[in-house]
Short mmCIF file of C-alpha atoms in Angstrom, two decimals:
data_model
loop_
_atom_site.label_atom_id
_atom_site.label_comp_id
_atom_site.label_asym_id
_atom_site.label_seq_id
_atom_site.Cartn_x
_atom_site.Cartn_y
_atom_site.Cartn_z
CA MET A 14 288.98 115.21 44.59
CA SER A 15 288.36 117.70 41.89
CA LYS A 16 287.28 121.26 42.58
CA ARG A 17 284.09 120.67 40.59
CA ILE A 18 282.82 118.32 43.27
CA LEU A 19 284.18 120.20 46.30
CA VAL A 20 282.16 123.37 45.67
CA PRO A 21 278.73 121.63 45.56
CA LEU A 22 279.67 119.47 48.54
CA ALA A 23 280.72 122.53 50.53
CA PHE A 24 277.48 124.28 49.52
CA LEU A 25 275.47 121.26 50.61
CA PHE A 26 277.33 120.97 53.90
CA PHE A 27 277.21 124.64 54.93
CA LEU A 28 273.76 125.59 53.59
CA GLY A 29 271.79 122.46 52.75
CA PHE A 30 272.04 120.52 56.00
CA PRO A 31 271.22 123.50 58.26
CA ALA A 32 268.21 124.37 56.07
CA VAL A 33 266.89 120.80 56.29
CA GLY A 34 267.43 120.86 60.05
CA LEU A 35 265.47 124.09 60.45
CA VAL A 36 262.56 122.73 58.40
CA TRP A 37 262.56 119.53 60.46
CA VAL A 38 262.55 121.45 63.78
CA TRP A 39 259.74 123.74 62.54
CA ASN A 40 257.54 120.82 61.44
CA ASP A 41 258.25 118.89 64.64
CA ALA A 42 257.25 121.86 66.82
CA HIS A 43 253.92 122.28 65.00
CA ALA A 44 253.24 118.53 65.16
CA ARG A 45 253.84 118.57 68.92
CA LEU A 46 251.44 121.51 69.33
CA ARG A 47 248.79 119.67 67.35
CA ARG A 48 249.18 116.44 69.33
CA SER A 49 249.02 118.38 72.58
CA ALA A 50 245.83 120.28 71.66
CA GLU A 51 243.85 117.53 69.86
CA PRO A 52 242.47 115.79 72.97
CA GLU A 53 241.47 119.13 74.51
CA ALA A 54 239.72 120.50 71.41
CA ARG A 55 236.74 118.18 71.53
CA ILE A 56 236.32 118.57 75.29
CA LEU A 57 236.41 122.37 75.17
CA VAL A 58 234.03 122.58 72.21
CA GLU A 59 231.53 120.25 73.91
CA LYS A 60 231.67 122.18 77.19
CA ALA A 61 231.32 125.53 75.41
CA LEU A 62 228.33 124.36 73.38
CA GLN A 63 226.66 122.92 76.50
CA ALA A 64 227.16 126.13 78.48
CA THR A 65 223.98 127.87 79.62
CA LYS A 66 225.40 131.21 80.76
CA VAL A 67 228.37 133.47 80.02
CA GLU A 68 229.94 132.70 83.41
CA ASP A 69 230.42 129.08 82.32
CA PHE A 70 233.09 130.32 79.91
CA ASP A 71 235.29 131.72 82.71
CA VAL A 72 237.13 128.42 83.16
CA LEU A 73 237.02 127.39 79.47
CA SER A 74 238.19 130.52 77.66
CA THR A 75 240.89 133.13 77.43
CA ASN A 76 240.18 136.60 78.78
CA VAL A 77 240.41 138.03 75.26
CA TYR A 78 237.61 135.74 74.05
CA ILE A 79 235.40 136.58 77.01
CA LYS A 80 235.92 140.34 76.62
CA SER A 81 235.23 140.16 72.86
CA GLY A 82 231.69 138.92 73.45
CA GLY A 83 232.36 135.49 71.98
CA PRO A 84 230.49 133.55 74.68
CA ALA A 85 227.34 135.62 74.13
CA ALA A 86 227.47 134.83 70.41
CA VAL A 87 227.84 131.11 71.14
CA LEU A 88 224.89 131.19 73.54
CA LYS A 89 222.80 133.02 70.93
CA ALA A 90 223.66 130.42 68.27
CA ARG A 91 222.91 127.63 70.75
CA ALA A 92 219.48 129.13 71.47
CA GLU A 93 218.85 129.28 67.73
CA HIS A 94 219.99 125.70 67.00
CA GLY A 95 218.82 123.98 70.19
CA GLY A 96 220.74 121.67 72.49
CA LEU A 97 223.95 119.91 71.51
CA LYS A 98 223.55 116.37 70.18
CA SER A 99 227.08 115.48 69.19
CA VAL A 100 230.46 116.82 68.17
CA GLY A 101 231.98 115.16 65.10
CA THR A 102 235.64 114.65 64.39
CA LEU A 103 237.54 117.92 64.64
CA SER A 104 240.28 118.17 62.05
CA TYR A 105 243.47 120.19 62.41
CA VAL A 106 243.66 123.39 60.35
CA ARG A 107 246.83 125.19 61.44
CA SER A 108 248.99 126.23 64.37
CA TYR A 109 250.74 129.52 64.98
CA ALA A 110 252.16 131.75 67.72
CA GLY A 111 251.36 135.30 68.70
CA SER A 112 252.02 137.91 71.35
CA ARG A 113 249.49 139.13 73.91
CA SER A 114 250.33 141.39 76.83
CA ASP A 115 254.04 140.77 76.32
CA MET A 116 253.51 137.01 76.59
CA VAL A 117 254.02 134.47 73.82
CA TRP A 118 250.89 132.41 73.09
CA GLN A 119 250.52 129.27 71.01
CA PHE A 120 247.32 128.73 69.02
CA VAL A 121 245.91 125.70 67.23
CA GLU A 122 242.81 125.80 65.00
CA PHE A 123 240.40 122.93 64.41
CA LYS A 124 237.21 122.61 62.41
CA GLY A 125 234.49 120.00 62.20
CA PRO A 126 230.78 119.19 62.24
CA VAL A 127 228.48 119.63 65.23
CA THR A 128 224.91 118.35 65.43
CA PHE A 129 222.18 120.29 67.27
CA ASP A 130 218.60 119.35 68.14
CA LYS A 131 216.85 121.95 66.00
CA GLY A 132 219.49 123.21 63.62
CA GLY A 133 220.85 119.93 62.31
CA GLU A 134 224.53 119.75 61.43
CA VAL A 135 226.65 122.91 61.28
CA GLN A 136 230.39 123.51 60.98
CA VAL A 137 232.39 124.92 63.88
CA ARG A 138 235.85 126.42 63.85
CA ALA A 139 237.61 126.42 67.22
CA THR A 140 240.90 128.06 68.12
CA LEU A 141 242.64 126.89 71.27
CA GLY A 142 245.35 128.97 72.93
CA ARG A 143 247.83 128.70 75.76
CA HIS A 144 250.81 130.55 77.17
CA SER A 145 253.92 129.00 75.73
CA ILE A 146 255.00 128.00 79.25
CA ASN A 147 251.59 126.66 80.27
CA VAL A 148 250.17 123.21 79.63
CA VAL A 149 246.48 124.16 79.93
CA TRP A 150 244.66 124.83 76.64
CA LEU A 151 241.83 127.39 76.64
CA LEU A 152 239.21 128.27 74.06
CA ASP A 153 240.32 131.43 72.26
CA LYS A 154 237.66 131.54 69.54
CA LEU A 155 234.62 129.50 68.57
CA GLU A 156 232.79 130.26 65.34
CA ILE A 157 229.56 128.52 64.37
CA ASP A 158 228.67 128.61 60.68
CA ARG A 159 225.01 128.97 59.92
#
């Protein structure tokens, strides 16, 4: 074999294949997060939008969301828009990881339409979070567009 072919082949072998492998592992990890959180997203959004008091969020949400006053904002928006009629299809936005209290958390964001009695259809953006070693997803943020 000539040296003209050996150099590109060596480059491909030592740099190209590992780079492709890293991209594949990265995409696979995010796809697994998405598939894990998708069934829980609709359930958590429905339960949060049907909640009648802040204490209902204790089992649905992360402590950070509860302490930030998020449940009170959701209850205020619910009072403004009326009761929940239906939750539309929630579409995946992104997934990422972050650190909280020296623990690694995984987050997945979804958005989609929600229909209320008085307010009609509005868009919601929900972020679900979990400890990286935990299988239970919790509501970390719920934003209701007006």
